[in-house]
Short mmCIF file of C-alpha atoms and ligand atoms in Angstrom, two decimals:
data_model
loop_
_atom_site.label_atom_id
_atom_site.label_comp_id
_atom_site.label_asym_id
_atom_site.label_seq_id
_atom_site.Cartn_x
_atom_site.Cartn_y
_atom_site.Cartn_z
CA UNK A 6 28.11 16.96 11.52
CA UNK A 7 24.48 16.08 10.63
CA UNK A 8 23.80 12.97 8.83
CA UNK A 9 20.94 13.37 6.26
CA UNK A 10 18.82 9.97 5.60
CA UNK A 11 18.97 8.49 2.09
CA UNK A 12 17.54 10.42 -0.70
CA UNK A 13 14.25 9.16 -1.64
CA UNK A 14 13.81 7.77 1.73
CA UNK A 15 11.33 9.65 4.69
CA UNK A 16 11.57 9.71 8.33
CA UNK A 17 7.60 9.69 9.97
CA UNK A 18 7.10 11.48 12.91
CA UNK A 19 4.42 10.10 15.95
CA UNK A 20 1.45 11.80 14.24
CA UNK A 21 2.24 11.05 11.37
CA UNK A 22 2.59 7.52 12.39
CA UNK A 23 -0.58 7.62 14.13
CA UNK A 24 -2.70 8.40 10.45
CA UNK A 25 -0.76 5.95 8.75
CA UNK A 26 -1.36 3.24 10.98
CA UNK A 27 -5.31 4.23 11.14
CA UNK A 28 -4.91 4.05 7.57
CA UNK A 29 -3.78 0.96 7.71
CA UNK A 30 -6.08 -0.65 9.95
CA UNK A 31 -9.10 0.51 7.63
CA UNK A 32 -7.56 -1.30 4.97
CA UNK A 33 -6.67 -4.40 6.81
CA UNK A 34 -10.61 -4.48 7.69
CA UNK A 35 -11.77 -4.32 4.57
CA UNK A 36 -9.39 -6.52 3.18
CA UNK A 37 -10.14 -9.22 6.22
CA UNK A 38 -14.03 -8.48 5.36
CA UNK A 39 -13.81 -9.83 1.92
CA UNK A 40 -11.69 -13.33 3.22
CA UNK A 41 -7.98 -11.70 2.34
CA UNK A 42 -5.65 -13.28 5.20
CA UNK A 43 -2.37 -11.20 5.73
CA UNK A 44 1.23 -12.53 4.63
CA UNK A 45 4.49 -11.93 4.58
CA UNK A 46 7.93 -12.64 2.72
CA UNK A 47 11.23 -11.50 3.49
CA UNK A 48 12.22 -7.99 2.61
CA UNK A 49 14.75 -9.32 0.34
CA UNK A 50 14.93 -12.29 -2.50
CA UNK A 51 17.24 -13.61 -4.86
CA UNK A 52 17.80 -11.48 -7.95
CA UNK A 53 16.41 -13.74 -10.26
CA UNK A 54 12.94 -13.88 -8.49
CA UNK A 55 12.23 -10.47 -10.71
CA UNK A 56 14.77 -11.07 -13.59
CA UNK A 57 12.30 -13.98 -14.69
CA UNK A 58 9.34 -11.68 -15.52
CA UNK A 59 8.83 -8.69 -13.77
CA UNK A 60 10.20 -6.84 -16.51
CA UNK A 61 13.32 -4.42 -17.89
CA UNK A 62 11.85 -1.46 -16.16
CA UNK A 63 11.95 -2.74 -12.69
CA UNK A 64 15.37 -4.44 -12.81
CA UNK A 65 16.80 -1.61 -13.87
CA UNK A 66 15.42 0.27 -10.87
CA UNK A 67 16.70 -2.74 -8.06
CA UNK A 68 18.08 -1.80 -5.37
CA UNK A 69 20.62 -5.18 -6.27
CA UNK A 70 23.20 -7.03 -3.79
CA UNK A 71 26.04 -9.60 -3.43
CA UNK A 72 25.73 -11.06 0.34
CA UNK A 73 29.20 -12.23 1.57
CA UNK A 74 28.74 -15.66 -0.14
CA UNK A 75 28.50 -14.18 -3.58
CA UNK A 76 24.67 -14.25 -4.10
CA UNK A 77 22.91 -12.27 -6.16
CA UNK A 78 20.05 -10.51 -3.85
CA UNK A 79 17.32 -7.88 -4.29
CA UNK A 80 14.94 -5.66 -1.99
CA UNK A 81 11.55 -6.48 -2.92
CA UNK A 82 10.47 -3.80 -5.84
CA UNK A 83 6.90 -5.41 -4.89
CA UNK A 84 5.28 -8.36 -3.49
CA UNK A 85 3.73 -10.30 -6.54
CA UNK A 86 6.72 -12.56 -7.50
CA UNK A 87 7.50 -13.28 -3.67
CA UNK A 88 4.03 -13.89 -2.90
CA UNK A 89 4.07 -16.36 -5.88
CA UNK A 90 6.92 -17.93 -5.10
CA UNK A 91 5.89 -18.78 -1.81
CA UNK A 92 2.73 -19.46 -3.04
CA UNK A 93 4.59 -22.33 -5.29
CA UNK A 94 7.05 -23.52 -2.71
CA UNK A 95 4.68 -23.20 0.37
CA UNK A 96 0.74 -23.55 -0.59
CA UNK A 97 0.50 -26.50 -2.60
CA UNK A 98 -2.30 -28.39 -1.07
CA UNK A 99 -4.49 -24.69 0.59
CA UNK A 100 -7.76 -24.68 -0.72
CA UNK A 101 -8.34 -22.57 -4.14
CA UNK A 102 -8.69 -19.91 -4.25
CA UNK A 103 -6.40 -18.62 -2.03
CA UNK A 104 -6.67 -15.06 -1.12
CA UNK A 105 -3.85 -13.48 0.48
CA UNK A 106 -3.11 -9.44 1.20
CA UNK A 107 -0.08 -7.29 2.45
CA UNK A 108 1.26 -4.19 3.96
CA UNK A 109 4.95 -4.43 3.66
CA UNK A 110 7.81 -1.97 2.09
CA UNK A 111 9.54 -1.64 -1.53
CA UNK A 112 12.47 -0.25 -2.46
CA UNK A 113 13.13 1.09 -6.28
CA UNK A 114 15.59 3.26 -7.52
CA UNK A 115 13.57 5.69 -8.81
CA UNK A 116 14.36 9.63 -9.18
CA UNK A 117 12.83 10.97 -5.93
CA UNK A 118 10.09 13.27 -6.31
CA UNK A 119 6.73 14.06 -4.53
CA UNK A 120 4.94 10.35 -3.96
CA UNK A 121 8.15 8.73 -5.52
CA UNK A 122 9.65 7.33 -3.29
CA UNK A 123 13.02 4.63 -3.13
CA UNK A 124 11.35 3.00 -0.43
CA UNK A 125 7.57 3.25 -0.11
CA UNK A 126 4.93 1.05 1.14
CA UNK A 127 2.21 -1.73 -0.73
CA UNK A 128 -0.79 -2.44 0.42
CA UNK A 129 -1.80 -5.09 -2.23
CA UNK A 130 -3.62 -8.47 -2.25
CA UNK A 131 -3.49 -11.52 -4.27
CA UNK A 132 -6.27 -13.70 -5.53
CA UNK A 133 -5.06 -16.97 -6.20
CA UNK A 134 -6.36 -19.97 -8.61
CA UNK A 135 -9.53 -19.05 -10.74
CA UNK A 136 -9.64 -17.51 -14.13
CA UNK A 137 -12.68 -16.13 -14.19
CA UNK A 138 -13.41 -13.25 -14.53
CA UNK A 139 -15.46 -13.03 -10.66
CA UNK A 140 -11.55 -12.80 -9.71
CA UNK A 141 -11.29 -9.73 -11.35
CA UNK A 142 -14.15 -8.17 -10.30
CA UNK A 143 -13.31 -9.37 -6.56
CA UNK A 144 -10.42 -7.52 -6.40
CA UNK A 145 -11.38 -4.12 -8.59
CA UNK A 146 -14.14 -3.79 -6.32
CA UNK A 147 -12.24 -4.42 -3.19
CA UNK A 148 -9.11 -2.06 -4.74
CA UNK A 149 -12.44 0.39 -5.30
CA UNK A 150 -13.75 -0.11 -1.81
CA UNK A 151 -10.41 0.70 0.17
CA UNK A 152 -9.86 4.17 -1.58
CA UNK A 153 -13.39 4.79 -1.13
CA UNK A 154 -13.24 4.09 2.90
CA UNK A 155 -10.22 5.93 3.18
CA UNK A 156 -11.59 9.25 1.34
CA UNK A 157 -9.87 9.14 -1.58
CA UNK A 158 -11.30 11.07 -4.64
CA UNK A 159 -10.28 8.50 -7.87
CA UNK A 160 -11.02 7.74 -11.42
CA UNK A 161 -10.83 3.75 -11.62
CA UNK A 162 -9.44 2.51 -15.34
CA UNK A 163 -9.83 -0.95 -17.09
CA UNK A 164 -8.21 -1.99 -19.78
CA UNK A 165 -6.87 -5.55 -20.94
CA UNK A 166 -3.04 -6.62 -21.97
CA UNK A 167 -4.44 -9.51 -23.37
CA UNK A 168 -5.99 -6.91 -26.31
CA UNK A 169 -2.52 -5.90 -27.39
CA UNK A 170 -0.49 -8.94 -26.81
CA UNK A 171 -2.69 -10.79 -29.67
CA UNK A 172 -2.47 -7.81 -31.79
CA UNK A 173 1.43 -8.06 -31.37
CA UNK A 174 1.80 -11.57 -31.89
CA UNK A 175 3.68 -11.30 -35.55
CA UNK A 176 6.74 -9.38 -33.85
CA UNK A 177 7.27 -12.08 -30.88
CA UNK A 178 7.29 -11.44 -27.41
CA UNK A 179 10.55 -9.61 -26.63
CA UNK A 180 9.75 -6.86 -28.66
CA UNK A 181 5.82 -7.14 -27.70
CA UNK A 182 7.05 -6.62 -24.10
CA UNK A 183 8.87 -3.47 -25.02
CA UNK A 184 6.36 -1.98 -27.22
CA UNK A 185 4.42 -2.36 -24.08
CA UNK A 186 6.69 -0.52 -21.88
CA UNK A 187 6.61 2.59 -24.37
CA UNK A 188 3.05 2.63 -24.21
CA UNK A 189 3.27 2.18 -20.48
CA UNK A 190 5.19 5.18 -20.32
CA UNK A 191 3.11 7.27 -22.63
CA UNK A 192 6.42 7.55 -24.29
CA UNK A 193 4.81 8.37 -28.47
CA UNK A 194 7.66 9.81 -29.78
CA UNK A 195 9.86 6.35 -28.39
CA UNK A 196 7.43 4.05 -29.49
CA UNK A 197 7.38 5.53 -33.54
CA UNK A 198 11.16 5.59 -33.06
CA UNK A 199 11.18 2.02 -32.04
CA UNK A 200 7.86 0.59 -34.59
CA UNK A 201 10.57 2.18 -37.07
CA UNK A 202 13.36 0.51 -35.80
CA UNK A 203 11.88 -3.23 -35.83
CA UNK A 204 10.16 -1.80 -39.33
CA UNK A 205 6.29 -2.15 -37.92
CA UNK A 206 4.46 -0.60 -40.74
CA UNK A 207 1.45 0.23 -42.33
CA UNK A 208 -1.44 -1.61 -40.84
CA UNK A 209 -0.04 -3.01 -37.50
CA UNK A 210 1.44 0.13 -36.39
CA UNK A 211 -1.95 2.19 -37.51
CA UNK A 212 -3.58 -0.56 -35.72
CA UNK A 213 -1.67 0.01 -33.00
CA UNK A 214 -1.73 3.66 -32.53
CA UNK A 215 -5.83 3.34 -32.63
CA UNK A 216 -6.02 0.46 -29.58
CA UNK A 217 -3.99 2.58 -27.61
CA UNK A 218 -6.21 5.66 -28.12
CA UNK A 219 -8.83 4.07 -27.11
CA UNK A 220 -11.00 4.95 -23.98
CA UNK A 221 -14.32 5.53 -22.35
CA UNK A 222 -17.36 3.56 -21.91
CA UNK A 223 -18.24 -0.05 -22.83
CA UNK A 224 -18.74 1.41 -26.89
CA UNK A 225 -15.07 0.87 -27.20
CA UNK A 226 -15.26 -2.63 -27.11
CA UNK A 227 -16.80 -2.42 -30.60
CA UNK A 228 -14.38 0.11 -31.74
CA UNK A 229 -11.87 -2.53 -30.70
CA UNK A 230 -13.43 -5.30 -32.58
CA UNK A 231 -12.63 -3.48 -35.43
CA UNK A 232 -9.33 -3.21 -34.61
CA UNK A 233 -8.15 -6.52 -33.68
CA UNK A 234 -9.92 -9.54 -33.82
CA UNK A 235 -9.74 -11.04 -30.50
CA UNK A 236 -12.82 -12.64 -28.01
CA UNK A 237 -14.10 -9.41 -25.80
CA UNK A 238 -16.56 -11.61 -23.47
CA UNK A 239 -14.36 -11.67 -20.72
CA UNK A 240 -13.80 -7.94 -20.80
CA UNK A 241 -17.60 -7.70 -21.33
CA UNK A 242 -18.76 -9.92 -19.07
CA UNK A 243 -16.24 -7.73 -16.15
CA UNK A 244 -17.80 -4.48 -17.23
CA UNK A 245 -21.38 -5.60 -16.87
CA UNK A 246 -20.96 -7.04 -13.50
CA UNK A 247 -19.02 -4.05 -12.78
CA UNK A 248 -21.86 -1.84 -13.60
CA UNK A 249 -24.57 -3.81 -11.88
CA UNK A 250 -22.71 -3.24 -8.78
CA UNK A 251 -22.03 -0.08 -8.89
CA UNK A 252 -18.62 0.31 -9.71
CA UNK A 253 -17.46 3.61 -11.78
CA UNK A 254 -15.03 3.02 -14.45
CA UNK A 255 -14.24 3.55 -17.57
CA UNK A 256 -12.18 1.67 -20.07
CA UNK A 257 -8.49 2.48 -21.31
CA UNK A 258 -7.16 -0.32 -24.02
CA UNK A 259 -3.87 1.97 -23.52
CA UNK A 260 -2.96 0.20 -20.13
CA UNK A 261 0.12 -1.66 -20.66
CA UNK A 262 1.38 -1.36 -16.99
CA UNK A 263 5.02 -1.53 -16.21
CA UNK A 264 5.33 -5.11 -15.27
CA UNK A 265 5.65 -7.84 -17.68
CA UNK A 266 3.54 -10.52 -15.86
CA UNK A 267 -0.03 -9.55 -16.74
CA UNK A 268 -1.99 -11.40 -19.51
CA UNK A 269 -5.33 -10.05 -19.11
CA UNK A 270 -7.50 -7.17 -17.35
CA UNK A 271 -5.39 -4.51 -16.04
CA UNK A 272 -6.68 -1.76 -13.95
CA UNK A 273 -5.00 1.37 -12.66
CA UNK A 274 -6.82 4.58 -10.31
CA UNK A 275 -5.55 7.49 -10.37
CA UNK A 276 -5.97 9.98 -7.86
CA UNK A 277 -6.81 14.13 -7.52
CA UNK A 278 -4.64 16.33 -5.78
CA UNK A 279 -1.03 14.33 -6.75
CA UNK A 280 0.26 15.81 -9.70
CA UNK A 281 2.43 13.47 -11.92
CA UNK A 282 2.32 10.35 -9.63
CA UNK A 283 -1.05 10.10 -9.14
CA UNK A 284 -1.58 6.30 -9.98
CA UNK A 285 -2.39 5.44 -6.57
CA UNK A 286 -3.77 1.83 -7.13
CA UNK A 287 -2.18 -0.69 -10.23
CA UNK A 288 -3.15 -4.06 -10.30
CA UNK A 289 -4.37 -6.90 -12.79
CA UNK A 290 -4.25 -10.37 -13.48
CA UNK A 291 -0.77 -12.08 -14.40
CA UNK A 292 0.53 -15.80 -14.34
CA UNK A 293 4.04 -16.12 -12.64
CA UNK A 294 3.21 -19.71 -10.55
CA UNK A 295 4.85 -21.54 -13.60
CA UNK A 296 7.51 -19.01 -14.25
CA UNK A 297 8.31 -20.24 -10.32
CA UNK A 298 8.32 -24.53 -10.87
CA UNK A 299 4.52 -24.56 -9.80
CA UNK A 300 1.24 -25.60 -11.82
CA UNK A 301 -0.11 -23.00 -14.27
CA UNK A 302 -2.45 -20.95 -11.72
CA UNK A 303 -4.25 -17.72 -12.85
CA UNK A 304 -4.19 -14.90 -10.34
CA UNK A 305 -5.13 -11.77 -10.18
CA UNK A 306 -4.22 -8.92 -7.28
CA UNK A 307 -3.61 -5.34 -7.23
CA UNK A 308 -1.05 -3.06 -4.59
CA UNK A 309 -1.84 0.20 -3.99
CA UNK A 310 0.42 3.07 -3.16
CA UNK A 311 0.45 3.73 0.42
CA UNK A 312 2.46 6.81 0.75
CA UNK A 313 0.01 8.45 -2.44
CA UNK A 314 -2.43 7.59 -0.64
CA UNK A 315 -1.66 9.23 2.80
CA UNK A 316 -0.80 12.54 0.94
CA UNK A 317 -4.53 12.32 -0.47
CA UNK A 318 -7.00 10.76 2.05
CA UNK A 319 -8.61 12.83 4.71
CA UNK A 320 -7.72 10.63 7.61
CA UNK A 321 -7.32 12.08 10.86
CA UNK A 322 -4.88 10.19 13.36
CA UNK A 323 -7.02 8.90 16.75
CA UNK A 324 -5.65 10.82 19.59
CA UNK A 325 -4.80 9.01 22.32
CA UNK A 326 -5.68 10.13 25.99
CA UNK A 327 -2.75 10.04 28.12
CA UNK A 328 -2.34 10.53 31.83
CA UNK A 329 1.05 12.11 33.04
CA UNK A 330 1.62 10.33 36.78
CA UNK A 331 2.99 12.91 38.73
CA UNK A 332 5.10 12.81 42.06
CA UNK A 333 7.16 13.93 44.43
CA UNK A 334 10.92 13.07 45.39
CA UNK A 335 11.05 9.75 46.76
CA UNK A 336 7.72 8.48 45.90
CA UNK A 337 8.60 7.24 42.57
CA UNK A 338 8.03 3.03 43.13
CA UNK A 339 4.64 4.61 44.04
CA UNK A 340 3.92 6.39 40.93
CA UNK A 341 5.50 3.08 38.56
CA UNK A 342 3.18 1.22 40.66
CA UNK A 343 -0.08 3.55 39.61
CA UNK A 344 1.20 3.94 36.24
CA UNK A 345 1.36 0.42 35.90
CA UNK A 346 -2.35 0.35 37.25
CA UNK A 347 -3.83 2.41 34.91
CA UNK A 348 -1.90 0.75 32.21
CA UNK A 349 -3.38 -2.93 32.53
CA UNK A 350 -6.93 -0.80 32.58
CA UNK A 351 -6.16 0.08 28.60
CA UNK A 352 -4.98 3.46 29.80
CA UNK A 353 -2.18 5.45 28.59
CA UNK A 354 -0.22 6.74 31.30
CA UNK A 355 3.54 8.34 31.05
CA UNK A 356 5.75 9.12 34.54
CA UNK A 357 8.50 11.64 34.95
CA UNK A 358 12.21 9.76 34.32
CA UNK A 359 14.15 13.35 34.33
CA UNK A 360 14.01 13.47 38.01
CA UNK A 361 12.27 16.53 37.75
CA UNK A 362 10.48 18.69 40.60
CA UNK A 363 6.73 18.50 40.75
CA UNK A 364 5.90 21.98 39.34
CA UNK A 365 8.14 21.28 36.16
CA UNK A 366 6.96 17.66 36.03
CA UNK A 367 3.29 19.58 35.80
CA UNK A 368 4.10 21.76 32.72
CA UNK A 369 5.53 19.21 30.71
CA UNK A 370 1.95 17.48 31.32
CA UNK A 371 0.43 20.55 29.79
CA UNK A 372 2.73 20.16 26.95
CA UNK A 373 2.38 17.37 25.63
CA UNK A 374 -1.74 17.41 26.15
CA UNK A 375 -2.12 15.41 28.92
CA UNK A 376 -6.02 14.92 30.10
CA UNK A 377 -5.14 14.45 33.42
CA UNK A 378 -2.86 14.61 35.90
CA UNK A 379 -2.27 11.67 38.90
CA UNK A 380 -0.59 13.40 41.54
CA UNK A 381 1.17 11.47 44.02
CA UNK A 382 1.96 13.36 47.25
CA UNK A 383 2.95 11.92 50.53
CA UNK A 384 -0.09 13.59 52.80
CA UNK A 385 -2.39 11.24 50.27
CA UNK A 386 0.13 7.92 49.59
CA UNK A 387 -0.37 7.50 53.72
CA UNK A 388 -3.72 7.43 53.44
CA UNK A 389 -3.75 5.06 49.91
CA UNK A 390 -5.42 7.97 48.36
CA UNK A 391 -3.91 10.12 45.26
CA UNK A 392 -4.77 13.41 43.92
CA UNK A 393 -6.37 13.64 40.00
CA UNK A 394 -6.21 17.17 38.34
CA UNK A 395 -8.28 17.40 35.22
CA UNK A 396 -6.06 19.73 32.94
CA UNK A 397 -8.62 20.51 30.85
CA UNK A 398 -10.78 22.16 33.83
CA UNK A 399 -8.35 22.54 36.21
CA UNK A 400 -10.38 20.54 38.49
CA UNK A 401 -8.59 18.35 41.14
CA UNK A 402 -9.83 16.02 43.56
CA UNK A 403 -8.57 13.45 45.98
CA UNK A 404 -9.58 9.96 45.81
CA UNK A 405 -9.09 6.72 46.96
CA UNK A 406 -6.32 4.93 44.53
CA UNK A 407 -8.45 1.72 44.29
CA UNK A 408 -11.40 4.16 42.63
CA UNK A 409 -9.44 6.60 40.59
CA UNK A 410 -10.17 4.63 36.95
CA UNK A 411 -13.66 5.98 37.98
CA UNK A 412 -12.86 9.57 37.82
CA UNK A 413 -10.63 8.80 34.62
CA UNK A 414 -13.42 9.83 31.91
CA UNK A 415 -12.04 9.87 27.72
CA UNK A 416 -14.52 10.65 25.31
CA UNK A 417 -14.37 8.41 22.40
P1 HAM B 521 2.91 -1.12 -9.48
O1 HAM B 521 1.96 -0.34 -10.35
O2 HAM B 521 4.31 -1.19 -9.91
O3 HAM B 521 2.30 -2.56 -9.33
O4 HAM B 521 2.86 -0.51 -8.02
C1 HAM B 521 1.64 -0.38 -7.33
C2 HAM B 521 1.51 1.01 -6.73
O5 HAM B 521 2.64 1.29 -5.90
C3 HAM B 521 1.52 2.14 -7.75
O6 HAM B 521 0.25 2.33 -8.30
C4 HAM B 521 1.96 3.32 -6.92
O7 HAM B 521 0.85 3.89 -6.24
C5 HAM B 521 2.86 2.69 -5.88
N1 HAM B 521 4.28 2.98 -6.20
C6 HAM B 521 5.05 2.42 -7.15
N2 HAM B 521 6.29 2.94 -7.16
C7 HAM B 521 6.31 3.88 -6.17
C8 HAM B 521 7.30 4.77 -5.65
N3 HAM B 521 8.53 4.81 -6.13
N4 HAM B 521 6.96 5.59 -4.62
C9 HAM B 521 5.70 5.57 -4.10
N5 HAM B 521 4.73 4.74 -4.54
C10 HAM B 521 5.02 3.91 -5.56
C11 HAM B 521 2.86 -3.56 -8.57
O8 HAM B 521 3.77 -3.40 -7.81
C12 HAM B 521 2.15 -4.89 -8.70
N6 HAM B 521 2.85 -5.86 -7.87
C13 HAM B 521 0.69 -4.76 -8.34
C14 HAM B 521 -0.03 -6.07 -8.46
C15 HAM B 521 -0.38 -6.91 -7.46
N7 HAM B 521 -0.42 -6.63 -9.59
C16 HAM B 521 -1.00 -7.81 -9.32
N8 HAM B 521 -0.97 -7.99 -8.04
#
């Protein structure tokens, strides 16, 4: 019997694999271009790494673990806390600000559906130690120059937790944080019920109601200032910059974002062409290094859904030329030995291991696209000469073996 993989899970074929990694590499570029250096934490943590602040919603979706010694463990739902607490127990005395970036998998259990995955890839960065707002802008334009380089069609959104949090102040944190979450979730009817519930009334919950509706260019900053009365230059001073450079956004004083670790600007994008999961980019600034033992540090980072974003982008996979070494019975050592040649000169080159005669060893060259075949024949091997067949033009000629990378031609 057939055993199905994991539901929520995905199996990637070679060309698939081929995108994604060219994917991947743009990102890493871009990410390298702007200073980000890569990192990496284990793929699981203790429990209470995301039990501190991450946030009801997530725990509740942990993929959660006793190891043989009793310990609470988790796979990584994302890379913030990790990175932070390796930032606190690792980078003490690195230069600020530190900027870090990943490409690493997450596991939630979520209800599968298309781009929800239970395990699904980040590609995310953190900008560690300044709170200004230059951090933000660092990493909304980088977040905006990846999806750009990789094709993707997006609407980039702005808002600020901060906003919200102050407005919430009189009903304490716990409930703040899940007044939050029903906003996150878009969830009205839940968040009446629950404004009822904790018996938010009149004013507040008008109040509210209004910040949450609120969204489009810088005029809702004013709007806001009627609303609550809280300082805007940071969120001011973001969008100008923003502007001057180029960036397209617009702001959303609804963003609440799922995690509980942000204190400031959020940002989400949201891409065409997904349907319901379309945020393909979350990201914002948070402070977790004292949650973890360290020194209050502001940071600010972002992770971006890699899976999303493969469904989306128009990234084709680079094709790689390959050579199929061909020979007959008994001169195998030989054609290791010229695969092995062509090899150390960067070339792809595959040789028959089903013991195969020559004429079937040639068709499965065809098949699988080979650009040439290197046919090694005994006449030729006596004279240290082997035969290349173009398979494109059917062309063949023979050649000495010490010149054959010359006849070898791949076009970019
Ligand atoms: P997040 O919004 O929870 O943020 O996740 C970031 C992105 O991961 C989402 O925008 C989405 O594209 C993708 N994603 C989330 N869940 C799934 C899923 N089940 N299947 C496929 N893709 C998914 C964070 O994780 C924060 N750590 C981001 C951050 C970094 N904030 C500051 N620094």
């Amino acid at each position: 019997m057939k055993i199905e993989r994991p539901r929520g899970t995905r199996d990637f074929l070679p060309d698939e694999m081929e995108r994604r990694r060219e994917i991947e590499r743009k990102m890493r570029k871009i990410a390298e271009s702007f200073g980000y250096r890569e990192v990496m934490t284990p793929t699981f943590e203790h429990l209470e790494l995301f039990t501190r602040k991450s946030g009801e919603g997530i725990v509740e979706e942990m993929y959660v673990f006793k190891d043989k010694s009793g310990r609470d463990l988790a796979l990584r739902p994302e890379l913030t806390a990790p990175v932070m607490r390796m930032f606190v127990n690792e980078c003490s005395v690195m230069p600020r600000p530190l900027r870090f970036y990943y490409f690493a998998n997450c596991f939630r259990y979520e209800r599968p559906q298309k781009g929800r995955y239970r395990e699904f890839w980040q590609f995310g960065v953190e900008l560690i130690g300044s709170k200004s707002y230059l951090a933000d802008a660092e990493v909304i334009i980088l977040a905006d120059k990846i999806l750009k380089e990789v094709g993707v069609k997006f609407s980039l959104e702005i808002g600020h937790v901060g906003i919200m949090r102050h407005l919430l102040k009189p009903v304490g944190e716990e409930k703040a944080s899940k007044i939050m979450r029903l906003i996150d979730k878009e969830d009205r009817e839940g968040l009446e019920r629950y404004l009822e519930e904790i018996r938010v009334e009149g004013d507040l919950r008008e109040k509210i109601f209004s910040l949450v509706e609120l969204k489009g260019d810088e005029s809702v900053i004013d709007e806001a200032k009627e609303i609550v009365d809280y300082d805007f230059s940071y969120l001011e001073r973001l969008s100008s910059l923003l502007r001057d450079v180029g960036v397209d956004f617009i702001l959303n004083l609804g963003i609440a974002r799922g995690l509980d670790y942000y204190t400031g600007v959020v940002f989400e994008c949201y891409a065409e062409g997904l349907g319901a999961q379309k945020q393909v980019c979350g990201g914002g600034s948070y402070e977790l290094s004292s949650l973890f033992g360290g020194p209050v540090t502001p940071s600010t980072g972002f992770a971006i859904g890699f899976d999303r974003v493969c469904e989306v982008c128009r990234i084709e996979e680079k094709k790689r030329d390959v050579v199929a070494v061909i020979s007959f019975k008994g001169l195998e050592s030989h054609a290791f030995r010229v695969a092995s040649k062509l090899r150390d000169a960067g070339i792809t080159a595959v040789v028959d291991v089903m013991e195969r005669n020559l004429k079937k060893q040639m068709s499965f060259a065809n098949e699988i696209g080979a650009k040439y075949a290197v046919i090694i024949a005994p006449e030729e091997v006596k004279e240290g000469k082997v035969a290349i067949k173009n398979l494109e033009t059917q062309e063949q000629v023979v050649i000495a073996e010490g010149e054959m990378l010359k006849l070898l031609k791949f076009g970019e």
